Coordinates of C-alpha atoms and ligand atoms in Angstrom, one line a residue:
X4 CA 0.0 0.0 0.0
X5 CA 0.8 3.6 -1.0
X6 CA 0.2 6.4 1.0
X7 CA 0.2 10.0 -0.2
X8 CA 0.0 13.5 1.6
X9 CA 0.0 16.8 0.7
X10 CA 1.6 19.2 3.1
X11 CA 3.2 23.1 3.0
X12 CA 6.8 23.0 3.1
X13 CA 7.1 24.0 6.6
X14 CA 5.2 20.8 8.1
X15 CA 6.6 18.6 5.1
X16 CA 9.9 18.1 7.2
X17 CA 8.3 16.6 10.2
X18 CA 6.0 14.4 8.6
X19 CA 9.2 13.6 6.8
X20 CA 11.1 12.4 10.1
X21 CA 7.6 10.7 11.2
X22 CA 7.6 8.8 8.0
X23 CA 11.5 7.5 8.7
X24 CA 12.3 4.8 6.4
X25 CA 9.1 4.3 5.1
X26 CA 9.9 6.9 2.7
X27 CA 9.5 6.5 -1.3
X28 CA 9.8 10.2 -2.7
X29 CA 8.9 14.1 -2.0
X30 CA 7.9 16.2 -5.0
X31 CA 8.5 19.8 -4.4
X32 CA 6.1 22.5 -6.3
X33 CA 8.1 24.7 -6.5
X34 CA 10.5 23.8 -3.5
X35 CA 11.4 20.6 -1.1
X36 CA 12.4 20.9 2.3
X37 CA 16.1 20.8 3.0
X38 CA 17.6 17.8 4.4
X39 CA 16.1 14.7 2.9
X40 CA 18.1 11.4 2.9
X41 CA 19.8 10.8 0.1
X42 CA 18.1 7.8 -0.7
X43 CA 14.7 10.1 -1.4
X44 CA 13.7 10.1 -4.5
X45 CA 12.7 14.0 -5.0
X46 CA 11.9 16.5 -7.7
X47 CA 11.3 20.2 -7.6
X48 CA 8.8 20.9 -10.2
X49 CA 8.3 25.1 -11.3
X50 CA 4.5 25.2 -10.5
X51 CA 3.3 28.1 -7.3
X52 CA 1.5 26.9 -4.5
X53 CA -1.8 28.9 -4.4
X54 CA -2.1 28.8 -1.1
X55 CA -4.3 31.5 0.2
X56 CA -2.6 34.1 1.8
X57 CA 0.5 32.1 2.2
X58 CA 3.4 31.8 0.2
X59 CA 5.7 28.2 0.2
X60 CA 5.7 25.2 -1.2
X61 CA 3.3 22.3 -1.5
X62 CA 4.8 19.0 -0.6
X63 CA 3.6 15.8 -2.3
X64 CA 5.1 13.2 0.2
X65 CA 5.1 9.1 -0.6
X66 CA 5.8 6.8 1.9
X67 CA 4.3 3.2 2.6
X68 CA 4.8 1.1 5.8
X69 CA 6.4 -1.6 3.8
X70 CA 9.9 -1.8 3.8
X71 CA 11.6 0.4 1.0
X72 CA 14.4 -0.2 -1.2
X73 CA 16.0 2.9 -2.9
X74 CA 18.1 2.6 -5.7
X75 CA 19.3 5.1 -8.9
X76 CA 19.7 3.8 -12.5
X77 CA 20.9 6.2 -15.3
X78 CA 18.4 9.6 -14.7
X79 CA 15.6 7.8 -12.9
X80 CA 15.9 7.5 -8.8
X81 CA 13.8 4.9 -7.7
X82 CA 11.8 3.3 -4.5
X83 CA 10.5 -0.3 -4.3
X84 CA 7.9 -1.1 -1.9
X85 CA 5.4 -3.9 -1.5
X86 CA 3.8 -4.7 -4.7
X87 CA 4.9 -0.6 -6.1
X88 CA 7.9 0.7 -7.7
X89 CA 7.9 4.9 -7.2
X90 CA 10.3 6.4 -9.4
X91 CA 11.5 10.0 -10.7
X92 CA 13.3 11.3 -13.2
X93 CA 14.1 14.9 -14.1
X94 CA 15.9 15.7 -17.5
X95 CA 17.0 18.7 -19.9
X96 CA 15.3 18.7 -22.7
X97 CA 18.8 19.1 -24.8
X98 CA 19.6 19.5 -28.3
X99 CA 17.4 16.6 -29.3
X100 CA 14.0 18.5 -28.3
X101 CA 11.2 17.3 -26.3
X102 CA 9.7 14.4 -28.5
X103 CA 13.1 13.1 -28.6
X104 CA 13.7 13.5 -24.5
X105 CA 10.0 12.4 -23.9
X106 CA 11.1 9.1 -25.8
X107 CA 14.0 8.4 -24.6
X108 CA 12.6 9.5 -21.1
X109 CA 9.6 6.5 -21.0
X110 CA 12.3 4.1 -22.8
X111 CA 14.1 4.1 -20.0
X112 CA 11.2 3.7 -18.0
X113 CA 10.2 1.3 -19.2
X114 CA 12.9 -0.8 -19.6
X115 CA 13.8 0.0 -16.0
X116 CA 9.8 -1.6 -15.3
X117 CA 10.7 -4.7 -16.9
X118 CA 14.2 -5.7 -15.6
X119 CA 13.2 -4.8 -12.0
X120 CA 9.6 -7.2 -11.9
X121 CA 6.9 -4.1 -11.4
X122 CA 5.8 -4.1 -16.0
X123 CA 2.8 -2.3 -14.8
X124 CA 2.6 1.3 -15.0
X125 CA 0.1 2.7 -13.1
X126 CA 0.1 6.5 -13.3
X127 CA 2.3 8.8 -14.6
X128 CA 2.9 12.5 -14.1
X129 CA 4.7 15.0 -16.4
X130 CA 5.8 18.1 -16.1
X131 CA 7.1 20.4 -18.9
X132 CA 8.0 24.0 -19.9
X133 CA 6.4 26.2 -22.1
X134 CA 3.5 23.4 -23.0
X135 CA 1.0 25.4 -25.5
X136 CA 4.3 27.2 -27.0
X137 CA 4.9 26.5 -30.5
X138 CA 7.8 24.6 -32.0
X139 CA 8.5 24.0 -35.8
X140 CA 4.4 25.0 -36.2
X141 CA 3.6 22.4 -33.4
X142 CA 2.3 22.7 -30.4
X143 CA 5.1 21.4 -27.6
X144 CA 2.4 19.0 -26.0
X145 CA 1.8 17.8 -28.9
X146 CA 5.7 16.9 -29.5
X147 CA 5.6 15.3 -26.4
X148 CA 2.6 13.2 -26.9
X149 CA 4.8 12.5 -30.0
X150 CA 7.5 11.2 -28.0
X151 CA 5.7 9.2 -25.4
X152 CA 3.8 8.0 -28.4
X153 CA 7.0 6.7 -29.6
X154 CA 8.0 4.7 -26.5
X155 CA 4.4 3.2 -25.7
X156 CA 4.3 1.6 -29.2
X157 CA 8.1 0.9 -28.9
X158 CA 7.3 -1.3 -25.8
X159 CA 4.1 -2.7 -26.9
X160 CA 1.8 -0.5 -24.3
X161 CA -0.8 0.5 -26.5
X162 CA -3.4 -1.9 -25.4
X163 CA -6.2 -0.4 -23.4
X164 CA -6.0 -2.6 -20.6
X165 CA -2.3 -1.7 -20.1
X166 CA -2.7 2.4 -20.7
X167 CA -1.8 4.0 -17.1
X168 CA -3.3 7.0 -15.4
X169 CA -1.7 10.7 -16.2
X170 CA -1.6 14.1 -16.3
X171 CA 0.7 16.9 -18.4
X172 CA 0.7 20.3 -17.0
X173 CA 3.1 23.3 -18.0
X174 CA 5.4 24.5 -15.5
X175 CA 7.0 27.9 -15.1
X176 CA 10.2 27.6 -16.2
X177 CA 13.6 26.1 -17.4
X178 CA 13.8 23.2 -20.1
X179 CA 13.6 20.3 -18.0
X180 CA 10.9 17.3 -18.2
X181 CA 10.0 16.0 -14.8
X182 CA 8.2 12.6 -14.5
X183 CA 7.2 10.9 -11.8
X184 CA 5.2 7.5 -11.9
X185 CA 3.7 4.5 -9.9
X186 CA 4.2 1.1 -11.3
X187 CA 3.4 -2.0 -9.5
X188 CA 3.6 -6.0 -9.7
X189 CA 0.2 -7.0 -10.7
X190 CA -2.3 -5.4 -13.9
X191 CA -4.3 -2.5 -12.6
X192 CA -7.7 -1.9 -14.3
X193 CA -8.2 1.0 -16.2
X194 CA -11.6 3.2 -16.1
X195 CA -12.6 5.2 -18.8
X196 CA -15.3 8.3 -18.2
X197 CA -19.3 7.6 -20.0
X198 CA -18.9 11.7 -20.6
X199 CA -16.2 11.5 -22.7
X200 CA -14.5 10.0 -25.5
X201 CA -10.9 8.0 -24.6
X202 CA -8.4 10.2 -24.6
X203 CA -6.0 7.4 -26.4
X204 CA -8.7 7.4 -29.1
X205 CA -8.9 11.1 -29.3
X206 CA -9.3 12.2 -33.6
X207 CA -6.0 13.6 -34.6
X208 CA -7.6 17.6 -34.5
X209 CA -6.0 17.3 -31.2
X210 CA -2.1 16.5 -32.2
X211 CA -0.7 13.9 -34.8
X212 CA -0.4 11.3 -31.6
X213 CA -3.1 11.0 -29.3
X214 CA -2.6 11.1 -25.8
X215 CA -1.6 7.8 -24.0
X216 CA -3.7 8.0 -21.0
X217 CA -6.5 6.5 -19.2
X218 CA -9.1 8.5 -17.4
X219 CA -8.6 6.5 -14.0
X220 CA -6.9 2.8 -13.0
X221 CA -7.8 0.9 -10.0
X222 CA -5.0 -0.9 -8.4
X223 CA -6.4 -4.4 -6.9
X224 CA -4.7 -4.5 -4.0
X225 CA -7.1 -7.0 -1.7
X226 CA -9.4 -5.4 0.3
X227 CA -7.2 -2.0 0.1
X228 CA -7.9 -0.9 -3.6
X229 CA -6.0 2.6 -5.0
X230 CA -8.0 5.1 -7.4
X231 CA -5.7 7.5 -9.3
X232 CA -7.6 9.7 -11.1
X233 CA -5.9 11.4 -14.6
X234 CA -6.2 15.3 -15.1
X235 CA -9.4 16.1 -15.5
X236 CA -10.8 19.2 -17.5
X237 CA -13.4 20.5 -19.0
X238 CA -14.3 17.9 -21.5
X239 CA -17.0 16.5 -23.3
X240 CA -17.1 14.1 -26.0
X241 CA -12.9 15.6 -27.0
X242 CA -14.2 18.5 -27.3
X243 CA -13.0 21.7 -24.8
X244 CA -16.8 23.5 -23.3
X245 CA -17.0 26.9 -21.9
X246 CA -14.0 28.3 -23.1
X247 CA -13.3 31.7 -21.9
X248 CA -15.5 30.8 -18.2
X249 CA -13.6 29.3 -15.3
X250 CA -16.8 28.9 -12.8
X251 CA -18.1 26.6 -15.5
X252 CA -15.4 25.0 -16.2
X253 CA -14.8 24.2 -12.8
X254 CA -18.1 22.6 -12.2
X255 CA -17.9 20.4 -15.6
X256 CA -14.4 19.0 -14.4
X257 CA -16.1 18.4 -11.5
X258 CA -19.0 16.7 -13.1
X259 CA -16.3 14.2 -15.2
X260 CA -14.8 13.9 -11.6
X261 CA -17.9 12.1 -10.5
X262 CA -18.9 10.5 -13.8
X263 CA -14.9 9.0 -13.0
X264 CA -15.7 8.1 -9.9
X265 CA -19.1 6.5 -10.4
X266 CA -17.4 4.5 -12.6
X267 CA -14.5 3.3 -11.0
X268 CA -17.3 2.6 -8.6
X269 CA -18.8 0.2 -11.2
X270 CA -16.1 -1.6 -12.3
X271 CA -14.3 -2.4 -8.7
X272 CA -17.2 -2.5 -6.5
X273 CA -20.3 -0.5 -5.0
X274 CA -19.2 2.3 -3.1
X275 CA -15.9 1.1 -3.2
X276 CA -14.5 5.3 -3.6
X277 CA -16.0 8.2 -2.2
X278 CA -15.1 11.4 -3.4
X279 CA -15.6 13.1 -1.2
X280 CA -12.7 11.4 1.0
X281 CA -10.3 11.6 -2.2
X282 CA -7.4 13.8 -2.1
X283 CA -7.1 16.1 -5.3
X284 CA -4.5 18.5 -7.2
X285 CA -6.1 21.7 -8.6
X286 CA -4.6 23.4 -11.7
X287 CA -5.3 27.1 -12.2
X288 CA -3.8 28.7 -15.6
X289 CA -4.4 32.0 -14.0
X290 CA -3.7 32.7 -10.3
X291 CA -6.5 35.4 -10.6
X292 CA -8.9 32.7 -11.2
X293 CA -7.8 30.6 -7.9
X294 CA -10.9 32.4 -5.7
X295 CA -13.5 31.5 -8.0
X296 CA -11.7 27.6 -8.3
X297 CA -11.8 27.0 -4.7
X298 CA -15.6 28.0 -4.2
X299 CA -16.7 25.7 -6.6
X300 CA -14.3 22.8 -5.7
X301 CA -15.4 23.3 -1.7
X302 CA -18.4 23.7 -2.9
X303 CA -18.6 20.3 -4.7
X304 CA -16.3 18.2 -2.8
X305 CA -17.5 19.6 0.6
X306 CA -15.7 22.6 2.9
X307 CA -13.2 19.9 4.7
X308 CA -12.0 18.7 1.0
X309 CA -8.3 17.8 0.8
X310 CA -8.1 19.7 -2.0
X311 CA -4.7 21.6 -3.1
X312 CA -4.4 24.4 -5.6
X313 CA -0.8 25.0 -7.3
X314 CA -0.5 27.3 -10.9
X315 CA 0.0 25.2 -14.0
X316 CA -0.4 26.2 -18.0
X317 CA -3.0 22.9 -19.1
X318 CA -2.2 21.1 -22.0
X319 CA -4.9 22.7 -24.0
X320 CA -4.7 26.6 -24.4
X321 CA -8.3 27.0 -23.7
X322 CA -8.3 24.8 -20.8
X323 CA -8.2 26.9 -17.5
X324 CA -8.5 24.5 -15.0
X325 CA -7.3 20.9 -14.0
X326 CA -8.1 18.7 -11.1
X327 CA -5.9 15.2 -10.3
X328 CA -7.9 13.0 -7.7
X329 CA -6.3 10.2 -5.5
X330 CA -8.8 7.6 -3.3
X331 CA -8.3 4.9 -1.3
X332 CA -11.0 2.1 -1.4
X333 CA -13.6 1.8 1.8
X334 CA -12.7 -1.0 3.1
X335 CA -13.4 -2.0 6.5
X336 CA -11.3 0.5 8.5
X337 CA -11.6 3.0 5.8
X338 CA -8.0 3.0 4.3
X339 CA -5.5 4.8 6.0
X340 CA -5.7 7.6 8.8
X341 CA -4.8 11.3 7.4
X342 CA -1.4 12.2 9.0
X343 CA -0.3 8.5 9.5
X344 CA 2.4 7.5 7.8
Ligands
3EB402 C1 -7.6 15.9 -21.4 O1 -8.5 15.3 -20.8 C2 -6.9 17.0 -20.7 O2 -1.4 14.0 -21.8 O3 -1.1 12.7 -20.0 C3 -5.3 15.2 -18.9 C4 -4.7 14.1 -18.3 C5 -4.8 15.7 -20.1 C6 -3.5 13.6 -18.9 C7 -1.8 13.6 -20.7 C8 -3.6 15.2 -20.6 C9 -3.0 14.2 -20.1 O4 -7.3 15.6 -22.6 C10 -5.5 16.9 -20.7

């Protein structure tokens, strides 16, 4: 089992002593605290905390109370635990561009999945500069869908059943790609959303290679199931709605939120993920727009919502929002505590 927690940057380093060697990796947005073991794997990735009237970092802190191996191979630091493999990997773009570095950065992925026993990838995060900037007339999340593209069909991963979870946000500066994933030991079961069409079979108006993602996965894990829940925007069909209007927006992520949920509901079992409970990752384009985000997510998800707001550019220009969701199946005992590591 997997545990997750969102924290500012000034109670990140407590939990981070609490969590002792049950440690897997810390991502930093924009900052991690100082003084991590070595054997961490972290990442600082250029996205603002939104925070209300506080400035800092958000902390995304892994841990698991299975023992953890750590371990580095070529650019990717790495955490085994239980049936999951965490890893990270952090790269400059170089010469090559970003198709090229978003290739070679999920080849090596991959290849590391396969030689160390955990093939399934699970969910995947990326992270990249300038996303809706043009390169050589092409959008530069397109390139990278390009790239990742590449490496899927490379390793034979095309197959619905084997597409992981994901999200591609734009960060705020340098030329680096930053990927962080979960991959585990057993097949994980991918959920697709009734609202919208598959984002892998997405018609090429949207990029020359569709994006390799599924809308949710369910890890099996016995009686202590895992929902990781893709980005999730405003839309319907593949098509953007209400461009130009945040509120609504909002409240149609929100509605493919539940539509995500319901169905993960579906194919695990009744009730299995409430959403209320999840914990979720809110994308603003523009920091102006935060106040009007937060009302509606609160709103939604309920005021005591682990909900956590940090500035991103989304992948399409007329996207303004983005919300990530994270659940733990209500089991008997309800999963694990907040705050326990
Ligand atoms: C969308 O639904 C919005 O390229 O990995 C959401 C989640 C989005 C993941 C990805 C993109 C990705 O198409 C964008």
């Amino acid at each position: 089992m997997l545990q997750v927690e969102y924290l500012p940057l000034e109670r990140a380093a407590d939990y981070m002593k609490r969590a002792g060697p049950g440690l897997l990796g810390v991502l930093g947005f924009p900052a991690v605290p100082a003084g991590f073991p070595d054997d961490v794997a972290t990442a600082c990735v250029a996205a603002a905390n939104l925070r209300p009237g506080g400035a800092g970092a958000l902390c995304e802190i892994w841990s698991s109370r299975d023992p953890v191996g750590s371990g580095t191979e070529g650019d990717i630091r790495l955490a085994i635990a239980g049936d999951f493999l965490f890893g990270v990997l952090s790269v400059a773009e170089g010469d090559g561009g970003l198709r090229a570095a978003a290739g070679r950065a999920y080849r090596d992925i991959f290849a590391l999945l396969e030689r160390r026993g955990f093939p399934h990838a699970v969910r995947f995060w990326n992270y990249l500069a300038r996303i809706n900037e043009e390169e050589g007339g092409l959008e530069r999340y397109r390139h990278f869908n390009l790239g990742r593209g590449d490496a899927f069909e490379a390793a034979g991963r095309c197959r619905p059943e084997s597409i992981p979870a994901a999200c591609a946000l734009g960060t705020e500066a340098g030329d680096r790609l930053t990927v962080y994933f979960v991959a585990a030991r057993h097949a994980a079961q991918p959920v697709e959303n009734p609202r919208q069409v598959s984002a892998y079979r997405y018609p090429p108006e949207h990029g020359p290679h569709s994006p390799t993602f599924a809308r949710a996965v369910v890890y099996p894990a016995g009686g202590a199931e895992m929902l990781f829940v893709s980005g999730t925007a405003s839309i319907v069909g593949h098509e953007t709605v209400h461009a130009g209007d945040v509120v609504a927006q909002t409240r149609e992520t929100l509605a493919n939120l539940g539509a995500v949920f319901a169905e993960a509901n579906r194919v695990s079992r009744p009730g299995a993920f409430a959403i209320g409970e999840a914990s979720f990752k809110v994308y603003v384009r523009h920091p102006e727009d935060a106040g009007l985000v937060r009302r509606e997510v609160f709103a939604a998800l309920g005021p005591g919502a682990d909900a956590h707001f940090l500035r991103a550019d989304i992948c399409r220009h007329d996207l303004l929002v983005e919300i990530e969701a994270i659940a733990y199946a209500d089991a008997a005992g309800g999963g694990p505590a907040a705050g326990s590591p």
